[in-house]
Tab-separated table of C-alpha atoms in Angstrom:
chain	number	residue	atom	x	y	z
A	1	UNK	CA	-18.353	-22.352	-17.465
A	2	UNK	CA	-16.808	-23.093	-20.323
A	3	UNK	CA	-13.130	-21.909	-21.472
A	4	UNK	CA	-13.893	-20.875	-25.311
A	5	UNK	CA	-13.743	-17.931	-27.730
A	6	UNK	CA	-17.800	-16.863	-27.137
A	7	UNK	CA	-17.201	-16.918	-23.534
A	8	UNK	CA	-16.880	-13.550	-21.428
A	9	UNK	CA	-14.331	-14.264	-19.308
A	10	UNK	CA	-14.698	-13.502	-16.095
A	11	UNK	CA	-11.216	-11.981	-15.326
A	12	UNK	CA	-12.711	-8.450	-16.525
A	13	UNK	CA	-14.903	-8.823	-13.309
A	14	UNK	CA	-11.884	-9.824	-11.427
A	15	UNK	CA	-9.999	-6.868	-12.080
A	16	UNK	CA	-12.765	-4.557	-11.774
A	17	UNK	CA	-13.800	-5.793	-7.983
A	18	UNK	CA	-10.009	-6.081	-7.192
A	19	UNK	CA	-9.515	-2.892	-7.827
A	20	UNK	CA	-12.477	-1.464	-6.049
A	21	UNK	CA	-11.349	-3.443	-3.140
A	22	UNK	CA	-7.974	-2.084	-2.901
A	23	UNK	CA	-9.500	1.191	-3.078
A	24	UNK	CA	-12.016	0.008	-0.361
A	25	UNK	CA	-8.493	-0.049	1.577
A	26	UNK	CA	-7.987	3.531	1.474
A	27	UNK	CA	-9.191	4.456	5.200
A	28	UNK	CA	-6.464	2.019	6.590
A	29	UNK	CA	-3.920	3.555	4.287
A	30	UNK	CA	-1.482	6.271	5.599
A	31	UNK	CA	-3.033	8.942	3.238
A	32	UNK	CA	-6.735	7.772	4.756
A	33	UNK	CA	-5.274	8.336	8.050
A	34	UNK	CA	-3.348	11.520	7.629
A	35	UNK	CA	-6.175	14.017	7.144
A	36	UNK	CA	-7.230	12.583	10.442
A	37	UNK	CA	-4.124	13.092	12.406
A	38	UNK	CA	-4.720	17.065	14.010
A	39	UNK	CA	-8.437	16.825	14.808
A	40	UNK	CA	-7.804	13.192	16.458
A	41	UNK	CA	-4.742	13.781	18.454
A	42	UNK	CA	-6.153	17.453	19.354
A	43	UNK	CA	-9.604	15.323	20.549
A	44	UNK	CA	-7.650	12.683	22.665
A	45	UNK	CA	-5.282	15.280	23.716
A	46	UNK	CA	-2.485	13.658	22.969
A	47	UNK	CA	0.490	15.470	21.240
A	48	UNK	CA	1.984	14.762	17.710
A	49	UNK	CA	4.569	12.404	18.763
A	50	UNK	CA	2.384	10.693	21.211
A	51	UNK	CA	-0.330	10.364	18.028
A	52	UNK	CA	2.833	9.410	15.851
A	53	UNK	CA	4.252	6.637	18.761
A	54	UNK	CA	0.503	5.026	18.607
A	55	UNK	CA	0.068	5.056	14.866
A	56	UNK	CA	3.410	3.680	14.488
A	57	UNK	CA	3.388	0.668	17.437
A	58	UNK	CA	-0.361	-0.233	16.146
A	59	UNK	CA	1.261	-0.800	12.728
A	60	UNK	CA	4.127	-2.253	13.841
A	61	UNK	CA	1.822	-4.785	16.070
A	62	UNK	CA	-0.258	-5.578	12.582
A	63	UNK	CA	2.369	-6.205	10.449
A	64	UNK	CA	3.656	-9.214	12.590
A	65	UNK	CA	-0.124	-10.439	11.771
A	66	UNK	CA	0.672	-10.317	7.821
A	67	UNK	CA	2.605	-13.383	7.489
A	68	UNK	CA	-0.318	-15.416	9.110
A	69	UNK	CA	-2.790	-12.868	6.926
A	70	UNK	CA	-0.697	-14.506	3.522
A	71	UNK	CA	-0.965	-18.581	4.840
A	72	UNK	CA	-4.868	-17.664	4.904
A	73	UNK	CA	-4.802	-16.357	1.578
A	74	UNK	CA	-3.151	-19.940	0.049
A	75	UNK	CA	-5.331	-21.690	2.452
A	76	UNK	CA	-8.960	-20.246	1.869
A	77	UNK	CA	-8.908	-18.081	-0.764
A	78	UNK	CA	-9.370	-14.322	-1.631
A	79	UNK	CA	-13.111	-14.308	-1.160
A	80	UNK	CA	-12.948	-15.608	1.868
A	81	UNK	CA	-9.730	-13.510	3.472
A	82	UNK	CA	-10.923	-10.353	1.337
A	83	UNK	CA	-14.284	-10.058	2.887
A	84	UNK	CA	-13.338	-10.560	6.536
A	85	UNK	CA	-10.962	-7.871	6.163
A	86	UNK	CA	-13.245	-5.816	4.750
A	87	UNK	CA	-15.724	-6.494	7.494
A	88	UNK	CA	-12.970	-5.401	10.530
A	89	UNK	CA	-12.260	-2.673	8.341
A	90	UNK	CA	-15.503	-2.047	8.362
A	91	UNK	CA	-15.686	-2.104	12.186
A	92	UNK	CA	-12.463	-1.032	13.168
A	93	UNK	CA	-13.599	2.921	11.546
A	94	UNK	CA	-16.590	2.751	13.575
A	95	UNK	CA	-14.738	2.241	16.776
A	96	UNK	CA	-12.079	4.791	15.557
A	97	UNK	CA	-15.437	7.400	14.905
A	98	UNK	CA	-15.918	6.385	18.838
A	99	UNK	CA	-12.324	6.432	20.446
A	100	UNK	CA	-12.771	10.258	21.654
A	101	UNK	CA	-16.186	8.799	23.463
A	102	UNK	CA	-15.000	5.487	24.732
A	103	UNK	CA	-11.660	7.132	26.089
A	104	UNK	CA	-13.662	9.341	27.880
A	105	UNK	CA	-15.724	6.435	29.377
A	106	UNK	CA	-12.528	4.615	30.598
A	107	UNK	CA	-10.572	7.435	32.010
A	108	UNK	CA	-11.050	7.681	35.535
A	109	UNK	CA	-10.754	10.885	38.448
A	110	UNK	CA	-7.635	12.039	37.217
A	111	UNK	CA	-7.440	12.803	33.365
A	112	UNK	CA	-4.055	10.778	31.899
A	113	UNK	CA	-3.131	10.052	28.504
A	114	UNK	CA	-2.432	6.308	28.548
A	115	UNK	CA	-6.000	5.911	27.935
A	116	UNK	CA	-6.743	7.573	24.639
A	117	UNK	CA	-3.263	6.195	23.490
A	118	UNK	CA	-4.221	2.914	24.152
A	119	UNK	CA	-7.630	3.271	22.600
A	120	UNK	CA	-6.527	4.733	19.222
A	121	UNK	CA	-3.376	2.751	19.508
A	122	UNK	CA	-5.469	-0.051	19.402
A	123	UNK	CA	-7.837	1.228	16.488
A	124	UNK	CA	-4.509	1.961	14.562
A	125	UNK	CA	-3.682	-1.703	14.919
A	126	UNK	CA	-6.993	-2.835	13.287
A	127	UNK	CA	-6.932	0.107	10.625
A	128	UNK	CA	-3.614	-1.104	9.526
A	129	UNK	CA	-3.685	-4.859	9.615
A	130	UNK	CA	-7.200	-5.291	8.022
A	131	UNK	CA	-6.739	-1.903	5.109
A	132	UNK	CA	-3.419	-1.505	4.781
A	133	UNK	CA	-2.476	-5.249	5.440
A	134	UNK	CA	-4.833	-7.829	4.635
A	135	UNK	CA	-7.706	-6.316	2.105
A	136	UNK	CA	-4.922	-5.030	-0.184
A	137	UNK	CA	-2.914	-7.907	-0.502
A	138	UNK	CA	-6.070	-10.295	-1.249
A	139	UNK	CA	-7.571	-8.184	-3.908
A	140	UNK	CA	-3.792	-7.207	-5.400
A	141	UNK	CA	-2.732	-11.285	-5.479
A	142	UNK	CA	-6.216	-12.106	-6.399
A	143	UNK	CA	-6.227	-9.937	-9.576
A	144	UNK	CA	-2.468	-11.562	-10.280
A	145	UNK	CA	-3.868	-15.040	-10.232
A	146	UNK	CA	-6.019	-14.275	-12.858
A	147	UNK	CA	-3.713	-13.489	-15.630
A	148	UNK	CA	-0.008	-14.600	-16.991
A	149	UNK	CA	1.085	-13.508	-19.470
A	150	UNK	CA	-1.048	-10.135	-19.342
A	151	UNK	CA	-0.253	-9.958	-16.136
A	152	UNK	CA	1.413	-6.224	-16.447
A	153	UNK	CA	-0.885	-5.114	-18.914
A	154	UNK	CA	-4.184	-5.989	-16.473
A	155	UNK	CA	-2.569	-4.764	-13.692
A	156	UNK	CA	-1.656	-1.197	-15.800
A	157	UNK	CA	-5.477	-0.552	-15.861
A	158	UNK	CA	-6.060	-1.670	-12.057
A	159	UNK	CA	-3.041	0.963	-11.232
A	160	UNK	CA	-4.578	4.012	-13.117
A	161	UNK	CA	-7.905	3.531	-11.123
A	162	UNK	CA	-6.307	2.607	-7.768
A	163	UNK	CA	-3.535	5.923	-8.374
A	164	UNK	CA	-6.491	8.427	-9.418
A	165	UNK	CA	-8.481	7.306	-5.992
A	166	UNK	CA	-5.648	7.635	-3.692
A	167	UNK	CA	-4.457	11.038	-5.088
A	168	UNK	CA	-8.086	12.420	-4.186
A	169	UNK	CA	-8.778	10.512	-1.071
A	170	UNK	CA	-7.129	13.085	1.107
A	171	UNK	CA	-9.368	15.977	-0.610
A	172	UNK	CA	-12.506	14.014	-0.448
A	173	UNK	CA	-11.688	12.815	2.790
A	174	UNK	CA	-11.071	16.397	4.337
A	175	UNK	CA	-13.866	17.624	2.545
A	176	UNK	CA	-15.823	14.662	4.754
A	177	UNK	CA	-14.269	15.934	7.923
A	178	UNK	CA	-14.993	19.617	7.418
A	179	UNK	CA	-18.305	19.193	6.042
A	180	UNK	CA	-19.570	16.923	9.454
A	181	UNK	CA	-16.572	16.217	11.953
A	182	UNK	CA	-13.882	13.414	12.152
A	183	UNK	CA	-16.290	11.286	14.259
A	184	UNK	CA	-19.215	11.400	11.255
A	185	UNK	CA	-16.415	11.075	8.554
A	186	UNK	CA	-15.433	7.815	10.284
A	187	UNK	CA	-18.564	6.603	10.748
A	188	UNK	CA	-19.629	6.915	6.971
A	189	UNK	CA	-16.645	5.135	5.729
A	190	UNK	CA	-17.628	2.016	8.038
A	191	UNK	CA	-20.678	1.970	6.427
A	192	UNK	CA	-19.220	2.340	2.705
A	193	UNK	CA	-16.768	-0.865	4.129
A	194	UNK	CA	-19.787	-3.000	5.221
A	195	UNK	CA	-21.569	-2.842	1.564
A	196	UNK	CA	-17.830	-3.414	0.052
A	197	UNK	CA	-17.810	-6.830	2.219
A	198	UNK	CA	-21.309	-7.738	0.537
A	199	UNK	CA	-19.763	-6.821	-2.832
A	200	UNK	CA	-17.058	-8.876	-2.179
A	201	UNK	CA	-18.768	-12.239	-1.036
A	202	UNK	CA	-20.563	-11.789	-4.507
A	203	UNK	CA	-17.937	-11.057	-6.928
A	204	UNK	CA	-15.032	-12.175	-5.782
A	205	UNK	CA	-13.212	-15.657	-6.771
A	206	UNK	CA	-10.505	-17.566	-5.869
A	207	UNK	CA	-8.597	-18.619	-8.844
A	208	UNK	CA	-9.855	-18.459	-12.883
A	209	UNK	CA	-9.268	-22.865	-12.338
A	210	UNK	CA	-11.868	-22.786	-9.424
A	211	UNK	CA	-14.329	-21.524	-12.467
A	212	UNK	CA	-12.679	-23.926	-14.959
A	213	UNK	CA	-10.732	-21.264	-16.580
A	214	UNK	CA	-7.369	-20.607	-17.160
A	215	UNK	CA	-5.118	-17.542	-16.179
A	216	UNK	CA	-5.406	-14.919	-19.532
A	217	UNK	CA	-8.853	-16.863	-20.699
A	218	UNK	CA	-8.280	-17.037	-24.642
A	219	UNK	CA	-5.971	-13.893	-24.458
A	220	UNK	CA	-3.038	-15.880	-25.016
A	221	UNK	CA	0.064	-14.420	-27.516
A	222	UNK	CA	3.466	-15.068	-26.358
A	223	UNK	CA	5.845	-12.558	-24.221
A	224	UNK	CA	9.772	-11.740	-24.268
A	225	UNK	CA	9.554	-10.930	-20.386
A	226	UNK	CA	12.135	-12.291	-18.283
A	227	UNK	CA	10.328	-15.640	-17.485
A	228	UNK	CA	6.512	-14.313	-18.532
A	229	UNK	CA	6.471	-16.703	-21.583
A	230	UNK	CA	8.090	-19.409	-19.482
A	231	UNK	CA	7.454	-22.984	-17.284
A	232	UNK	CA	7.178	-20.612	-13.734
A	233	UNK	CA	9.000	-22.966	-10.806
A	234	UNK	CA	6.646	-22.519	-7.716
A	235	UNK	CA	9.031	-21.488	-5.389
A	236	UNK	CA	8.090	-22.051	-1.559
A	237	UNK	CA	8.170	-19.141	0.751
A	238	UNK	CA	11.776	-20.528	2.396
A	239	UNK	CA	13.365	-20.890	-1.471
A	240	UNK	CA	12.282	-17.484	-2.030
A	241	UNK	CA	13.594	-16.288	1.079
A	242	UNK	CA	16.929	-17.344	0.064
A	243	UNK	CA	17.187	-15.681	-2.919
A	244	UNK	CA	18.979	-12.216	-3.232
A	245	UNK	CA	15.860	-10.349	-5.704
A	246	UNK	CA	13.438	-11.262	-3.211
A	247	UNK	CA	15.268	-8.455	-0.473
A	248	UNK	CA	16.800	-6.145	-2.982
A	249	UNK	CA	12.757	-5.714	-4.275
A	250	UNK	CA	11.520	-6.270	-0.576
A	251	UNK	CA	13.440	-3.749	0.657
A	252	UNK	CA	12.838	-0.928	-1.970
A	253	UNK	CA	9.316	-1.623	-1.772
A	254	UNK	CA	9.572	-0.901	1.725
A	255	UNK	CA	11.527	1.622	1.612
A	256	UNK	CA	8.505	3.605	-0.381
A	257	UNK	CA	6.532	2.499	2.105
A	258	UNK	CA	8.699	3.683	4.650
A	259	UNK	CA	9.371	7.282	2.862
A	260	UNK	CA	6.219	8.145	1.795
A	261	UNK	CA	3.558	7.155	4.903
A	262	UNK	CA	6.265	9.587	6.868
A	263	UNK	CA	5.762	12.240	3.790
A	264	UNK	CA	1.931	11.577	4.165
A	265	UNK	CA	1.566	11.635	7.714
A	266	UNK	CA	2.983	14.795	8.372
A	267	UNK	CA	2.404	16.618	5.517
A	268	UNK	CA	0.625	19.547	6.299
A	269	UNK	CA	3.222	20.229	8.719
A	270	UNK	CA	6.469	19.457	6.333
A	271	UNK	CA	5.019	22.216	3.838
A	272	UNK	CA	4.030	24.407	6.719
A	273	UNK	CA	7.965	24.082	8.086
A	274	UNK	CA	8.764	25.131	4.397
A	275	UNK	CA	6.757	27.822	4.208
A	276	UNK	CA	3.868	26.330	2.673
A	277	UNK	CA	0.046	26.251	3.128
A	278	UNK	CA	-2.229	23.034	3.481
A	279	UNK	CA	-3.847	23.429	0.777
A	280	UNK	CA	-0.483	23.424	-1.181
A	281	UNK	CA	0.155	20.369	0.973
A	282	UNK	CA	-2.747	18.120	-0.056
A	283	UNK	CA	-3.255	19.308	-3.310
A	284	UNK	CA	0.427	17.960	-4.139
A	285	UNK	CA	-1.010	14.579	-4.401
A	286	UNK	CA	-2.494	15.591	-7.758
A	287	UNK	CA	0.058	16.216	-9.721
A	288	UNK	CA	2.339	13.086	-8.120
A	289	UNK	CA	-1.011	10.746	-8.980
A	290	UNK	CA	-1.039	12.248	-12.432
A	291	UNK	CA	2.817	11.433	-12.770
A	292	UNK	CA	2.414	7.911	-10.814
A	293	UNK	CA	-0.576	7.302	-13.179
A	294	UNK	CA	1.283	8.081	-16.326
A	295	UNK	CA	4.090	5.817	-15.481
A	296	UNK	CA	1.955	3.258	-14.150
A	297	UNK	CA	0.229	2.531	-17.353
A	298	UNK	CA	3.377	2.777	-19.426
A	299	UNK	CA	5.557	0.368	-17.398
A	300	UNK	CA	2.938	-1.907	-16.440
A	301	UNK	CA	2.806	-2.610	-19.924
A	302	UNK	CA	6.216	-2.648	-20.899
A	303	UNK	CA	6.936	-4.935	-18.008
A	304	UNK	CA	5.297	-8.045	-20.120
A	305	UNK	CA	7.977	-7.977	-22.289
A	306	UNK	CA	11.517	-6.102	-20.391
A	307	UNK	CA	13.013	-7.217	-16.956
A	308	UNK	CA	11.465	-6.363	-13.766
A	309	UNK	CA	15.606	-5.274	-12.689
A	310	UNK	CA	15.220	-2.015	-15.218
A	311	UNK	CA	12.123	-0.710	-13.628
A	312	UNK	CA	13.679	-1.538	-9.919
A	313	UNK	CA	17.005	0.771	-10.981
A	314	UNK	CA	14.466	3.701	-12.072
A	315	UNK	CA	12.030	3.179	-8.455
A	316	UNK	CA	15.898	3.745	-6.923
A	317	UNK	CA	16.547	6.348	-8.716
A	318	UNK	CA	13.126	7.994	-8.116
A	319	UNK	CA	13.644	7.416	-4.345
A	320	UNK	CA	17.013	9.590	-4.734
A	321	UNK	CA	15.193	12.640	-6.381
A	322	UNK	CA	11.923	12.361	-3.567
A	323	UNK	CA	14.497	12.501	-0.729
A	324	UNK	CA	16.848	15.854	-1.866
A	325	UNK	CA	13.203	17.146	-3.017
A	326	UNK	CA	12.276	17.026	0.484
A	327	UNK	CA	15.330	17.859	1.960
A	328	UNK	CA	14.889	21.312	0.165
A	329	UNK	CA	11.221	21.439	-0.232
A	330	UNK	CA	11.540	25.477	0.564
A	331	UNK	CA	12.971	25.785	-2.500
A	332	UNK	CA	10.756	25.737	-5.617
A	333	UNK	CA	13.417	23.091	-7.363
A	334	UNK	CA	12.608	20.912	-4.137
A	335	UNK	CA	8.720	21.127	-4.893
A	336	UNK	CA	9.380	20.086	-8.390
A	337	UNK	CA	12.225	17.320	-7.588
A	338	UNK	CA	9.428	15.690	-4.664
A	339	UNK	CA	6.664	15.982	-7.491
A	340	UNK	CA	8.744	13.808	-9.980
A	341	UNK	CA	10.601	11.357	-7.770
A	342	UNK	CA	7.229	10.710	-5.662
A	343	UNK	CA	5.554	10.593	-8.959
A	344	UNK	CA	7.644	8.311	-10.667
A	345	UNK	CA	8.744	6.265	-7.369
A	346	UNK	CA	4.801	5.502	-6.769
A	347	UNK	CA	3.606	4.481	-10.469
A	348	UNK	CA	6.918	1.660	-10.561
A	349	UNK	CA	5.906	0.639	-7.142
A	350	UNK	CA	2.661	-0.204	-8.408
A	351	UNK	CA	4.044	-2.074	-11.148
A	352	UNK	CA	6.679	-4.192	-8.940
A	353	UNK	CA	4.714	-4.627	-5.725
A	354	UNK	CA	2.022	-6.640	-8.257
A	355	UNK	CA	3.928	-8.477	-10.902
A	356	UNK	CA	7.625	-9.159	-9.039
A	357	UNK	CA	6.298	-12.415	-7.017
A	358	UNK	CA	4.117	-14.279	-9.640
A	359	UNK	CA	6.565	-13.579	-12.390
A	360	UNK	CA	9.931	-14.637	-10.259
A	361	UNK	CA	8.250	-17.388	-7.763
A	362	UNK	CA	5.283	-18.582	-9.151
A	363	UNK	CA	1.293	-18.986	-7.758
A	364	UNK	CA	1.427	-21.812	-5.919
A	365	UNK	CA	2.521	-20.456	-2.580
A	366	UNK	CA	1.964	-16.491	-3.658
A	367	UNK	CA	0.043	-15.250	-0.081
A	368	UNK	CA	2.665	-17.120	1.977
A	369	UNK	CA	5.428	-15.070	0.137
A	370	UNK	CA	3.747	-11.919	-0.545
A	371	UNK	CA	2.391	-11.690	2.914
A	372	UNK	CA	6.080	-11.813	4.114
A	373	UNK	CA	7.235	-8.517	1.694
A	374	UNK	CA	3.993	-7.029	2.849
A	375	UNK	CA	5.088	-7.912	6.661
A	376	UNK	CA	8.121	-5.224	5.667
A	377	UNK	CA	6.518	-2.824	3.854
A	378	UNK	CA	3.638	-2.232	6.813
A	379	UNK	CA	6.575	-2.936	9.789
A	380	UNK	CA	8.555	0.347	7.368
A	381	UNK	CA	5.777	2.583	6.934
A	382	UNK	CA	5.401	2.221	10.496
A	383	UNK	CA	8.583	3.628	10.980
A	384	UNK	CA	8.099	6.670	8.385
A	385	UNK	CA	5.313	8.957	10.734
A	386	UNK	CA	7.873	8.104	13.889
A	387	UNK	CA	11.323	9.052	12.706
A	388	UNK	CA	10.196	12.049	10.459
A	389	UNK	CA	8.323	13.405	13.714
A	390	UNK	CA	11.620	13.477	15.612
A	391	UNK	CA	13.721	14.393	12.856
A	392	UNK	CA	11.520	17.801	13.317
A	393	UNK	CA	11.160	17.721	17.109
A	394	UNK	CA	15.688	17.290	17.528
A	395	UNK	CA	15.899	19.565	13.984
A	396	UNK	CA	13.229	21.480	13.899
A	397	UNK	CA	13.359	20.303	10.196
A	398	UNK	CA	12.315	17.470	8.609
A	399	UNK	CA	15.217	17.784	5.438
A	400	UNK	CA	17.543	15.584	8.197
A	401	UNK	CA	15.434	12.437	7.880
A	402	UNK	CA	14.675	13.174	4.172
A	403	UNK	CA	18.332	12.978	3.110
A	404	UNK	CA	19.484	10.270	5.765
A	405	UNK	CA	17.498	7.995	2.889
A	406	UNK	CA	20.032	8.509	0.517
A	407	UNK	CA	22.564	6.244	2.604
A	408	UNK	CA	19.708	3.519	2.584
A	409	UNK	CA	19.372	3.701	-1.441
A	410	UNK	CA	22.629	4.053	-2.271
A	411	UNK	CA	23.373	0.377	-0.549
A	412	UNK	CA	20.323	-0.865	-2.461
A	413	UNK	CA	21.464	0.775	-5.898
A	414	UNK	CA	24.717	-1.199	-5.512
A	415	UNK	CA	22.474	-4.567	-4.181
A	416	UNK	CA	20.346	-4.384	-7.324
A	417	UNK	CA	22.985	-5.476	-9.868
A	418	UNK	CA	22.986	-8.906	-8.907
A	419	UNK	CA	19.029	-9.523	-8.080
A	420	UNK	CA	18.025	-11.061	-10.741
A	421	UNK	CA	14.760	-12.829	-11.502
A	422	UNK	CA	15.420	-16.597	-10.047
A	423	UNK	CA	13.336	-18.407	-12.581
């Protein structure tokens, strides 16, 4: 195929299929795991921080997977990596629709709870490290490789569609579980995963050169962005490493991660502790998607042409406002404050965790460096379900971990002066 003005240009594909596969990932996110958590842990008998303790050391267990996950993604490709994670997403929600049945089968004359922890500890593990981990950072970097200098502009209309199906997953999703049972729901989405795979192997591609394209196709127009218009360096994963904008970005990336699987986790039970209802608790998720959408498409777009450093000072600022809205979530200002910080904090996070790496370090080594930011955004959100369970079981309140995050973005507000983008 030919590179020339009557050609389609197969990017539109790209970004259509990327973003279907990173909503493909949903079940292995924290928000398609949530709506699971009572029925599940009340199933396996286990109690909420003994369903919290596996979700968390299965995720923890994936994430030091992801740096291997990004290597594979330099060495064979996003068709290749994308499909095999769909297919053990694929089977890792059928053998979560069986864990009450096989836990049963391996427990022996006296009734313990090691067993069903280690069984959904174990489908956790696969959940996370094939969803969360592996299909979302193939189809995200995969999209990125396709484009340059419309890089934010692509990724603005990728955002909207990936915000709008996470928002309603945990509706649709709960809908699926009252309609038939957790077991059924499970089962369905496995099957949903396994025509995804097939989808993938079809459309997906590697890189616009392995078609003999180029990144934008015929698109072109130059940029003012800080280093969108510019040579890029190809900067190996140990360079970037060493290079303070790497961890400043890393680190509020993961920090979202981090905040909000702990909001999403538990969040029937943080707006029942406040006084809420659950349907108050999932339908939040609309307005924050309508908010993350809105800003998604607007910075996205404006990030072709302003520095990445003004849009990491607002996610920061964002994070301040979702913390004290939590911390006094009984209050209607704390519904409102949680509404616009998570709003805000999750449509910049999709603009950062997609264009940051290509624009500052290039596409050369992009899955060995992105897999190592995703390593500490999965190895955080592990964290989030964990800490905001005990923060209720010693407080009886979950507004202690909420504001202990301002002490955490505080230190990065100060860190983010200097991290400039090291083109």
């Amino acid at each position: 195929m030919k590179n020339n003005k009557s050609t389609f240009f197969y990017g539109i594909v790209i970004v259509i299929m990327g973003t279907l596969g990173i909503w493909a990932s949903i079940p292995g996110q924290t928000m398609g795991v949530s709506t699971f958590t009572d029925p599940v842990k009340d199933a396996l008998g286990l109690t909420r921080n003994q369903f919290s303790w596996a979700y968390t050391i299965g995720t923890i267990l994936s994430s030091f997977l992801l740096g291997y996950a990004g290597k594979w993604f330099d060495k064979y490709g996003a068709r290749r990596v994308a499909f095999g994670a769909a297919m053990g997403l694929s089977v890792a929600l059928f053998l979560s629709s069986k864990s009450a049945v096989i836990s049963s089968s391996l427990q022996g004359s006296e009734a313990t709870w090691i067993v069903p922890f280690a069984v959904i500890l174990f489908c956790f593990f696969l959940l996370r490290f094939t969803g969360q981990g592996i299909l979302t950072m193939a189809s995200r970097n995969m999209i990125m490789l396709w484009f340059d200098q419309y890089r934010g502009r692509v990724n603005a209309i990728s955002a909207v569609a990936v915000s709008l199906g996470f928002s309603i997953s945990p509706l649709w999703i709960n809908m699926l579980i009252e309609h038939g049972g957790w077991q059924q729901a499970w089962s369905n989405m496995s099957i949903l995963l396994f025509v995804m795979a097939i989808l993938i192997a079809i459309f997906y591609r590697d890189s616009p050169e392995s078609m003999g394209l180029k990144p934008d196709g015929n698109w072109l127009k130059k940029s003012n962005a800080d280093g969108a218009n510019k040579l890029t360096v190809d900067f190996t994963k140990k360079e970037a490493l060493k290079t303070r904008a790497f961890w400043v970005y890393s680190l509020m990336l993961s920090f979202n991660g981090y905040f909000i699987t702990g909001l999403t986790f538990h969040i029937v039970s943080i707006f029942k502790s406040a006084g809420l209802t659950k349907v108050e608790a999932l339908s939040i998720f609309v307005p924050i998607s309508i908010l993350s959408v809105v800003t998604s498409i607007i910075f996205n777009a404006l990030s072709d042409v302003i520095k990445l450093k003004k849009l990491l000072f607002l996610m920061i600022i964002a994070g301040i406002v979702t913390s004290v809205g939590v911390g006094i979530l009984n209050t209607s200002l704390g519904y409102y404050m949680l509404v616009l910080g998570a709003g805000l904090m999750g449509g910049v996070f999709a603009v950062l965790t997609a264009v940051t790496w290509p624009r500052f370090y290039g596409r050369k080594h992009l899955g060995a460096i992105s897999g190592v930011y995703m390593q500490m955004i999965v190895f955080s959100s592990a964290l989030g379900p964990l800490l905001f369970s005990y923060s209720f079981k010693l407080f009886n309140t979950y507004s202690v971990i909420a504001l202990l995050g301002l002490v955490a973005l505080g230190v990065l507000l100060f860190a983010a002066r200097k991290a400039d983008n090291p083109q």
